[in-house]
Coordinates of C-alpha atoms in Angstrom, one line a residue:
M1 CA 131.1 57.9 -90.6
K2 CA 128.3 55.7 -89.1
P3 CA 124.8 57.4 -89.1
N4 CA 123.6 58.3 -85.6
I5 CA 120.2 57.3 -84.0
V6 CA 118.5 60.6 -85.1
T7 CA 119.7 60.1 -88.7
L8 CA 118.4 56.5 -88.7
A9 CA 115.1 57.6 -87.3
L10 CA 114.7 60.3 -90.0
I11 CA 115.6 57.8 -92.8
G12 CA 112.9 55.5 -91.4
A13 CA 110.3 58.2 -91.2
L14 CA 111.0 59.2 -94.8
A15 CA 110.7 55.6 -95.9
V16 CA 107.3 55.4 -94.2
I17 CA 106.1 58.6 -95.8
G18 CA 107.3 57.4 -99.2
S19 CA 105.5 54.2 -98.9
G20 CA 102.1 55.8 -98.1
S21 CA 100.5 57.2 -94.9
V22 CA 102.4 57.6 -91.6
F23 CA 99.1 56.8 -89.8
A24 CA 99.0 53.4 -91.6
Q25 CA 102.1 52.3 -89.9
L26 CA 100.8 53.3 -86.4
P27 CA 99.0 51.1 -83.9
K28 CA 95.3 51.7 -83.6
E29 CA 95.6 53.1 -80.1
A30 CA 98.2 55.6 -81.2
M31 CA 96.0 56.6 -84.2
N32 CA 93.0 57.2 -81.9
A33 CA 95.0 59.4 -79.6
I34 CA 96.2 61.9 -82.3
A35 CA 93.4 61.7 -85.0
I36 CA 89.9 63.1 -84.6
P37 CA 86.8 61.5 -86.3
D38 CA 84.7 63.3 -88.7
K39 CA 82.0 63.9 -86.1
V40 CA 82.4 64.4 -82.3
E41 CA 79.7 64.9 -79.7
T42 CA 80.7 67.4 -77.1
A43 CA 79.2 69.6 -74.4
I44 CA 78.9 72.5 -77.0
G45 CA 77.2 70.3 -79.6
E46 CA 78.3 68.1 -82.5
L47 CA 81.6 69.1 -84.1
E48 CA 82.3 68.1 -87.7
F49 CA 85.6 67.7 -89.5
F50 CA 86.9 66.6 -92.9
D51 CA 89.9 64.5 -92.2
G52 CA 90.8 66.7 -89.1
V53 CA 89.8 69.9 -90.7
P54 CA 86.9 71.7 -88.9
N55 CA 84.1 73.0 -91.0
D56 CA 83.0 76.6 -90.7
A57 CA 80.1 75.9 -88.3
T58 CA 82.4 74.0 -86.0
I59 CA 85.0 76.7 -86.1
D60 CA 82.3 79.2 -85.0
K61 CA 81.2 77.0 -82.1
L62 CA 84.8 76.5 -81.0
Y63 CA 85.7 80.2 -81.0
D64 CA 82.4 81.0 -79.2
N65 CA 83.3 78.5 -76.6
L66 CA 86.9 79.7 -76.3
D67 CA 85.8 83.3 -75.9
R68 CA 83.2 82.4 -73.3
I69 CA 85.7 80.3 -71.4
R70 CA 88.1 83.2 -71.3
G71 CA 85.5 85.5 -70.2
V72 CA 84.7 83.2 -67.3
E73 CA 88.4 83.1 -66.3
V74 CA 88.6 86.8 -66.4
Y75 CA 85.4 87.1 -64.2
L76 CA 86.9 84.7 -61.7
N77 CA 90.6 85.7 -61.7
H78 CA 89.8 89.5 -61.6
S79 CA 87.0 89.2 -59.1
G80 CA 89.0 91.3 -56.6
A81 CA 89.5 94.1 -59.0
G82 CA 85.8 93.9 -59.9
S83 CA 84.8 94.0 -56.2
L84 CA 87.0 97.0 -55.4
N85 CA 85.7 98.8 -58.4
A86 CA 82.1 98.0 -57.3
M87 CA 83.0 99.6 -53.9
R88 CA 84.3 102.6 -55.8
K89 CA 81.1 103.1 -57.7
G90 CA 79.0 102.4 -54.7
N91 CA 80.8 105.2 -52.7
A92 CA 80.4 107.5 -55.6
S93 CA 76.7 106.9 -55.7
I94 CA 76.4 108.4 -52.3
G95 CA 78.7 111.4 -53.0
A96 CA 82.1 110.0 -52.0
T97 CA 83.8 111.0 -55.3
A98 CA 87.2 112.0 -54.0
S99 CA 89.9 110.7 -51.7
N100 CA 89.1 113.2 -49.0
I101 CA 85.3 112.3 -48.9
V102 CA 85.1 109.5 -46.4
P103 CA 82.0 107.2 -46.0
I104 CA 81.5 106.4 -42.2
S105 CA 78.9 104.2 -40.5
E106 CA 78.1 106.6 -37.7
Q107 CA 75.2 104.5 -36.4
L108 CA 77.0 101.2 -37.5
L109 CA 76.3 99.2 -40.6
K110 CA 72.6 98.6 -41.3
S111 CA 71.1 96.2 -43.8
E112 CA 70.1 98.9 -46.3
S113 CA 73.7 99.2 -47.3
L114 CA 75.0 96.3 -49.4
Y115 CA 78.5 95.4 -48.3
L116 CA 80.0 91.9 -48.6
T117 CA 79.6 90.2 -45.2
G118 CA 79.6 93.5 -43.3
N119 CA 79.8 93.7 -39.6
T120 CA 77.1 95.4 -37.4
S121 CA 79.5 95.5 -34.4
T122 CA 82.2 97.8 -35.7
L123 CA 82.5 101.4 -36.8
Y124 CA 83.6 101.5 -40.4
A125 CA 85.3 104.2 -42.5
V126 CA 85.7 102.8 -45.9
N127 CA 87.5 105.1 -48.5
Y128 CA 88.5 104.8 -52.1
L129 CA 91.7 106.6 -52.8
D130 CA 92.7 108.1 -56.2
L131 CA 96.4 108.7 -56.5
K132 CA 96.1 109.3 -60.3
T133 CA 94.2 112.5 -59.5
D134 CA 95.9 113.5 -56.2
G135 CA 99.4 112.3 -56.7
P136 CA 101.2 111.6 -53.4
L137 CA 98.6 111.6 -50.7
V138 CA 98.8 112.4 -47.0
V139 CA 96.7 110.5 -44.5
E140 CA 96.7 111.9 -40.9
L141 CA 95.4 108.8 -39.0
P142 CA 93.8 109.1 -35.7
P143 CA 94.9 107.1 -32.7
G144 CA 93.2 103.7 -32.0
M145 CA 92.5 102.8 -35.6
L146 CA 92.6 99.3 -37.0
G147 CA 93.0 99.2 -40.8
F148 CA 94.8 98.5 -43.9
L149 CA 95.4 99.4 -47.5
D150 CA 94.6 97.2 -50.6
D151 CA 95.4 97.9 -54.2
A152 CA 93.2 98.0 -57.2
W153 CA 93.2 94.2 -57.5
F154 CA 92.3 93.9 -53.9
R155 CA 95.8 92.8 -52.9
F156 CA 97.2 93.6 -49.5
V157 CA 99.7 96.5 -49.4
S158 CA 100.0 97.7 -45.8
N159 CA 98.5 97.6 -42.4
L160 CA 97.4 100.9 -40.6
G161 CA 96.8 101.8 -36.9
V162 CA 97.2 99.2 -34.1
I163 CA 98.6 96.5 -36.5
G164 CA 100.5 99.1 -38.6
P165 CA 103.7 101.1 -38.2
D166 CA 102.0 103.7 -36.0
K167 CA 101.1 101.0 -33.4
G168 CA 97.7 102.6 -32.7
K169 CA 99.2 105.9 -31.8
G170 CA 98.1 107.6 -35.0
G171 CA 100.4 109.6 -37.3
K172 CA 101.0 110.8 -40.8
Y173 CA 101.2 108.4 -43.7
L174 CA 102.4 109.3 -47.1
L175 CA 101.0 107.2 -49.9
L176 CA 103.1 107.3 -53.0
P177 CA 101.7 106.4 -56.4
P178 CA 103.2 104.0 -58.9
G179 CA 106.5 105.1 -60.5
Y180 CA 107.0 108.0 -58.0
T181 CA 110.6 109.4 -58.2
G182 CA 110.3 112.6 -56.1
D183 CA 111.5 113.3 -52.7
E184 CA 110.3 111.3 -49.7
P185 CA 110.0 113.9 -46.9
E186 CA 110.7 112.9 -43.3
G187 CA 108.0 112.6 -40.6
Y188 CA 105.9 110.2 -42.5
F189 CA 105.1 106.6 -42.6
I190 CA 105.9 105.9 -46.3
V191 CA 103.7 103.5 -48.2
K192 CA 104.5 102.8 -51.9
L193 CA 101.4 101.7 -53.7
P194 CA 101.5 99.6 -57.0
T195 CA 98.2 101.0 -58.3
Y196 CA 96.6 104.4 -58.4
N197 CA 93.2 103.2 -57.2
N198 CA 93.3 101.8 -53.6
L199 CA 91.0 101.0 -50.7
M200 CA 91.7 102.4 -47.2
F201 CA 89.7 100.3 -44.8
L202 CA 89.4 101.6 -41.2
R203 CA 87.7 100.3 -38.1
G204 CA 87.2 102.4 -34.9
S205 CA 86.9 100.7 -31.6
I206 CA 83.5 101.3 -29.9
A207 CA 84.5 99.7 -26.6
K208 CA 84.2 103.1 -25.0
G209 CA 81.0 104.0 -26.9
L210 CA 80.0 104.8 -30.4
D211 CA 79.9 108.5 -30.2
P212 CA 83.4 109.0 -29.0
A213 CA 84.7 106.6 -31.7
V214 CA 82.9 108.6 -34.4
A215 CA 84.2 111.9 -33.0
N216 CA 87.8 110.5 -33.0
I217 CA 87.6 109.8 -36.7
K218 CA 85.8 112.9 -37.8
S219 CA 87.9 115.2 -35.8
K220 CA 91.3 113.7 -36.5
L221 CA 91.2 111.9 -39.8
N222 CA 92.6 114.1 -42.5
I223 CA 93.3 113.2 -46.2
Y224 CA 94.9 115.6 -48.6
P225 CA 97.4 115.8 -51.5
L226 CA 101.0 116.3 -50.4
A227 CA 101.1 119.3 -52.9
K228 CA 98.5 121.0 -50.7
A229 CA 100.1 120.2 -47.3
N230 CA 100.6 123.9 -46.6
N231 CA 96.9 124.6 -47.0
P232 CA 95.1 121.2 -47.0
P233 CA 91.5 121.1 -48.0
A234 CA 89.0 119.9 -45.4
T235 CA 88.2 116.2 -45.1
E236 CA 84.5 115.5 -45.6
F237 CA 82.5 112.7 -44.1
I238 CA 79.3 111.0 -45.4
N239 CA 77.3 108.9 -42.9
F240 CA 76.2 105.8 -44.7
S241 CA 74.3 104.1 -41.9
G242 CA 70.9 103.3 -43.3
K243 CA 71.7 104.5 -46.8
S244 CA 70.3 102.2 -49.6
Y245 CA 73.1 101.6 -52.1
S246 CA 75.2 98.7 -53.4
T247 CA 78.9 97.9 -53.5
I248 CA 78.4 94.4 -54.9
V249 CA 80.0 93.3 -58.2
A250 CA 77.8 92.9 -61.2
R251 CA 77.1 89.6 -63.0
D252 CA 76.6 91.0 -66.5
F253 CA 78.6 92.6 -69.3
S254 CA 79.1 95.8 -67.2
F255 CA 81.6 93.8 -65.1
F256 CA 84.0 93.8 -68.1
E257 CA 83.3 97.4 -68.9
D258 CA 84.2 98.4 -65.4
L259 CA 87.3 96.3 -65.5
N260 CA 88.4 98.0 -68.7
D261 CA 88.0 101.4 -67.1
L262 CA 90.3 100.2 -64.3
V263 CA 92.9 98.8 -66.7
Q264 CA 93.1 102.0 -68.7
V265 CA 93.9 104.0 -65.5
E266 CA 96.4 101.7 -64.0
P267 CA 100.1 101.1 -64.9
I268 CA 100.5 98.3 -67.3
D269 CA 102.7 96.3 -64.8
A270 CA 99.9 96.4 -62.2
I271 CA 99.3 92.7 -63.2
G272 CA 101.6 90.2 -64.9
P273 CA 101.8 89.2 -68.6
E274 CA 99.6 86.1 -68.1
M275 CA 96.7 88.1 -66.6
R276 CA 97.1 90.9 -69.2
G277 CA 97.0 88.2 -72.0
Q278 CA 93.8 86.8 -70.4
L279 CA 92.3 90.3 -70.6
A280 CA 93.6 91.0 -74.1
A281 CA 92.0 87.7 -75.3
I282 CA 88.6 89.3 -74.6
G283 CA 89.5 92.7 -75.9
I284 CA 90.7 94.6 -72.8
V285 CA 94.0 96.2 -73.6
K286 CA 95.6 99.2 -72.0
G287 CA 95.6 102.1 -74.4
K288 CA 93.1 100.6 -76.8
P289 CA 89.2 101.0 -76.8
F290 CA 87.2 98.1 -75.5
S291 CA 84.5 97.7 -78.2
P292 CA 83.3 94.1 -78.5
D293 CA 80.7 93.4 -81.2
A294 CA 77.2 92.0 -80.4
R295 CA 78.4 88.4 -80.5
M296 CA 81.2 89.1 -78.1
K297 CA 78.9 91.1 -75.7
K298 CA 76.5 88.2 -75.7
L299 CA 79.3 85.7 -74.8
L300 CA 80.7 88.0 -72.1
N301 CA 77.3 88.4 -70.5
E302 CA 77.0 84.6 -70.5
A303 CA 80.6 84.4 -69.1
A304 CA 79.6 86.8 -66.2
N305 CA 76.7 84.6 -65.3
L306 CA 78.7 81.5 -65.5
G307 CA 81.5 83.1 -63.4
N308 CA 79.0 84.2 -60.8
A309 CA 77.5 80.8 -60.7
T310 CA 80.9 79.1 -60.4
A311 CA 81.8 81.4 -57.5
R312 CA 78.7 80.2 -55.8
A313 CA 79.6 76.6 -56.4
I314 CA 83.0 77.2 -54.9
T315 CA 81.4 78.9 -51.9
Y316 CA 78.9 76.1 -51.1
Q317 CA 80.8 73.0 -52.1
P318 CA 84.5 73.9 -52.0
R319 CA 86.8 71.3 -53.5
I320 CA 90.0 72.7 -52.0
G321 CA 91.6 71.9 -48.7
G322 CA 91.9 74.2 -45.8
V323 CA 88.4 75.6 -45.9
F324 CA 86.5 73.5 -43.4
I325 CA 87.4 74.4 -39.8
Y326 CA 86.8 70.9 -38.4
P327 CA 87.8 68.7 -41.4
D328 CA 87.9 65.5 -39.3
T329 CA 84.1 65.6 -38.9
D330 CA 81.1 66.3 -41.2
S331 CA 80.9 69.9 -39.9
S332 CA 79.6 72.7 -42.0
W333 CA 81.7 75.4 -40.4
T334 CA 84.2 77.1 -42.8
T335 CA 86.7 79.9 -42.9
A336 CA 86.9 82.7 -45.5
Y337 CA 90.6 82.2 -46.0
A338 CA 91.5 78.7 -47.1
N339 CA 94.5 77.5 -45.0
K340 CA 94.5 80.9 -43.3
N341 CA 96.4 82.2 -46.4
T342 CA 95.6 85.8 -47.3
S343 CA 97.7 85.9 -50.4
F344 CA 96.2 82.7 -51.7
E345 CA 99.5 81.6 -52.9
A346 CA 101.8 78.9 -51.6
D347 CA 104.9 77.1 -52.9
G348 CA 104.9 79.4 -56.0
T349 CA 101.3 78.4 -56.9
M350 CA 98.2 80.6 -56.8
N351 CA 95.1 78.8 -55.3
L352 CA 92.6 80.1 -57.8
D353 CA 89.5 78.7 -56.0
A354 CA 90.7 80.1 -52.6
R355 CA 91.0 83.5 -54.1
V356 CA 87.5 83.4 -55.6
L357 CA 86.1 82.1 -52.3
F358 CA 87.3 85.1 -50.5
Y359 CA 86.6 87.9 -53.0
F360 CA 83.2 86.7 -53.9
N361 CA 82.0 86.9 -50.2
A362 CA 84.2 89.3 -48.3
T363 CA 85.7 92.8 -48.4
G364 CA 89.3 93.8 -47.8
V365 CA 92.5 91.7 -47.3
T366 CA 95.0 91.9 -44.6
P367 CA 97.2 89.1 -43.1
A368 CA 95.9 90.2 -39.7
M369 CA 92.5 88.8 -40.5
A370 CA 94.0 85.3 -40.6
T371 CA 96.4 85.6 -37.7
T372 CA 95.0 84.7 -34.4
H373 CA 96.6 85.6 -31.1
P374 CA 94.9 84.3 -27.9
G375 CA 92.8 87.0 -26.4
A376 CA 93.4 89.6 -29.2
G377 CA 92.0 90.3 -32.6
S378 CA 89.1 88.3 -34.0
D379 CA 88.3 85.0 -35.8
Y380 CA 85.3 84.0 -37.9
A381 CA 83.4 80.9 -38.6
L382 CA 80.9 80.8 -41.5
A383 CA 78.0 78.4 -41.9
Y384 CA 76.6 78.2 -45.4
L385 CA 74.7 74.9 -44.9
D386 CA 72.9 73.3 -42.0
A387 CA 73.9 70.2 -40.0
N388 CA 72.7 68.0 -42.9
K389 CA 74.6 70.0 -45.6
N390 CA 71.4 71.4 -46.9
A391 CA 70.8 75.1 -47.8
F392 CA 69.1 77.1 -45.1
D393 CA 65.3 77.6 -45.8
G394 CA 63.9 80.9 -44.6
S395 CA 60.6 79.4 -44.0
K396 CA 62.0 76.9 -41.4
T397 CA 63.4 77.3 -37.9
Y398 CA 66.9 76.4 -37.0
K399 CA 69.0 76.4 -33.7
L400 CA 72.7 77.0 -33.1
H401 CA 73.9 75.7 -29.7
L402 CA 77.1 77.2 -28.2
P403 CA 78.5 75.1 -25.3
P404 CA 79.3 76.7 -21.9
N405 CA 82.4 79.0 -21.5
V406 CA 82.5 80.5 -24.9
P407 CA 86.3 81.2 -25.2
I408 CA 86.4 85.0 -25.9
N409 CA 88.2 87.8 -24.2
N410 CA 85.8 90.4 -25.5
F411 CA 82.6 89.3 -27.0
W412 CA 80.9 87.0 -29.7
A413 CA 78.3 87.7 -32.2
V414 CA 76.1 85.8 -34.8
T415 CA 75.1 87.8 -37.9
I416 CA 72.8 86.6 -40.6
Y417 CA 73.3 87.3 -44.4
D418 CA 71.4 87.2 -47.7
T419 CA 72.7 84.5 -50.0
Q420 CA 72.1 86.7 -53.1
T421 CA 74.0 89.8 -52.1
R422 CA 76.2 88.3 -49.4
S423 CA 75.2 91.3 -47.4
L424 CA 73.1 91.7 -44.2
L425 CA 69.8 90.1 -44.6
Q426 CA 67.1 92.8 -44.7
T427 CA 64.4 92.0 -42.2
S428 CA 62.4 93.9 -39.5
Q429 CA 65.6 93.7 -37.3
T430 CA 67.6 96.9 -37.8
F431 CA 70.8 95.0 -36.9
P432 CA 70.4 91.3 -37.8
T433 CA 72.9 90.3 -35.1
V434 CA 72.6 88.6 -31.7
G435 CA 75.4 87.7 -29.2
S436 CA 76.9 88.2 -25.8
Q437 CA 76.5 92.0 -26.1
S438 CA 72.8 91.8 -27.1
E439 CA 70.3 93.3 -24.6
G440 CA 68.4 90.6 -22.9
F441 CA 70.3 87.7 -24.5
Q442 CA 69.4 84.6 -22.5
K443 CA 72.0 82.2 -21.2
N444 CA 71.0 78.6 -20.4
E445 CA 71.3 77.3 -16.9
D446 CA 74.5 75.4 -17.7
G447 CA 76.2 78.5 -19.2
S448 CA 75.6 77.5 -22.7
Y449 CA 73.6 79.6 -25.4
D450 CA 71.1 78.9 -28.1
V451 CA 70.6 81.1 -31.1
Y452 CA 67.4 80.7 -33.2
F453 CA 66.8 81.4 -36.9
G454 CA 63.3 81.4 -38.3
P455 CA 60.5 83.6 -39.7
K456 CA 59.0 83.8 -36.2
A457 CA 60.7 83.8 -32.8
P458 CA 60.1 80.7 -30.6
D459 CA 58.0 81.6 -27.6
G460 CA 60.1 83.4 -25.0
K461 CA 63.2 83.4 -27.2
E462 CA 62.8 86.8 -29.0
S463 CA 66.1 88.1 -27.6
N464 CA 68.0 85.1 -28.9
W465 CA 66.3 85.1 -32.4
L466 CA 67.4 86.2 -35.9
E467 CA 64.6 86.7 -38.4
T468 CA 64.5 84.9 -41.7
I469 CA 62.3 85.3 -44.8
P470 CA 60.2 82.5 -46.3
G471 CA 61.2 81.9 -49.9
K472 CA 64.7 83.1 -49.2
S473 CA 67.9 81.3 -48.1
W474 CA 70.5 82.7 -45.8
F475 CA 73.9 82.0 -44.2
T476 CA 75.6 83.2 -41.0
I477 CA 78.9 84.2 -39.5
L478 CA 80.0 83.6 -35.9
R479 CA 82.5 86.2 -34.9
M480 CA 84.8 85.6 -32.0
Y481 CA 86.4 88.8 -30.6
G482 CA 89.5 88.1 -28.6
P483 CA 89.3 84.4 -29.1
L484 CA 91.0 82.3 -26.5
E485 CA 93.1 79.1 -26.7
P486 CA 90.1 76.6 -26.6
W487 CA 88.8 78.2 -29.8
I488 CA 92.2 78.3 -31.4
N489 CA 93.1 74.7 -30.6
K490 CA 89.5 73.6 -31.3
T491 CA 88.9 71.9 -28.0
W492 CA 85.8 74.2 -27.8
R493 CA 83.6 74.3 -30.9
P494 CA 80.2 75.6 -31.8
G495 CA 77.4 73.1 -32.5
E496 CA 76.1 72.6 -36.0
I497 CA 73.0 74.5 -37.0
E498 CA 70.1 72.1 -36.6
L499 CA 66.7 72.1 -38.2
V500 CA 64.0 72.5 -35.5
D501 CA 60.9 72.4 -37.7

């Protein structure tokens, strides 16, 4: 029998080994590719080896680097879970400690309350649901609502209200927890949730006035366990307009502590093996205590800082496509959802930067936010940088020009935000928003509009002015309610935000 190619190769390799070093027979280029020198300069310092074997100091550096890297990955990839948990803690800080205690912005959102890119033009009811405690939960939804449900990792589950199965007529929803095997009674819109902790995000239309919109929610929204349907406890409401508290995710070791608390509550299959492995690599494992030593705490604290800083880099200088609204020009206007994709996944691939871009800067996910129908819904444009791609300086004055015939069916608004908290900028203006509904807002003779940003209002332009703070930066969002075709097809577009002085 003749030897085959594999056998001949093996015989050759043994001959080489027998004659001395395998490496001695390799070309220099191949040797350089597979061998490591005794000393290597890297971003984490000099690494030392004895013929490829790292010494103890090098091993310590490499493991520190690996643990820090994995901490950064956890911070970024679980930013949705961190943000939702921060909302839960924020709600609890003002007394919303149960599913049937609902925070509501009765006088609209004011800058004292830190919510990611919150809106001053909408009535909010933002509730954290706990199906671990309550089991199957009934939500009696009022008519005219616009809302959705997100799970503990801030993934979209279901729409509610106008864009949900009740079509805006209201009705009873039954929210079922993970693994539920009981009866599914008739007369409900059934929603099966993959996690125990969930966000219910509701908006009430104020087209007919704020007071009736508030009354509609407070008199008709009821939340109670299915087990208590025969004698439901009363739903309570907490007015958070003007309350000073935070729902913003932390950038220190506490981020990982909060994430561990969530993991311990949720079913193990709430996330996949890869994400669970990422958590396990830094010590977060369901059913086990999270007790990192001083070294690991230090590294995770560094990781949170690096993760937060990286999210800011992704925000201000995104490297992914589908973020800039007018990519054919040097425009600074961006969208929160890259490629209008609210799952951040396409062709079987998760867009990691797109997911971070949204969760670091915004609250709540529904496909409706990225689906534009002429004359209905809303669409947003964000400006993080000025016309020259520089950060906005609160000591300077800027102008945004909107050409005539702003293409909206309802109204438009410009709101200003704090770059640190990504929440409403806290100034002397109760509502840091101006727009077509603002009292006294001035229109130019040709039908165009100018909005001014600066520490002082230009003479005669007080009604068209948003206050900024010297020593602070800011960014802004242009919201189009009921955008029309010229906005959608980009034949009408806002000007860039220009430095005036």
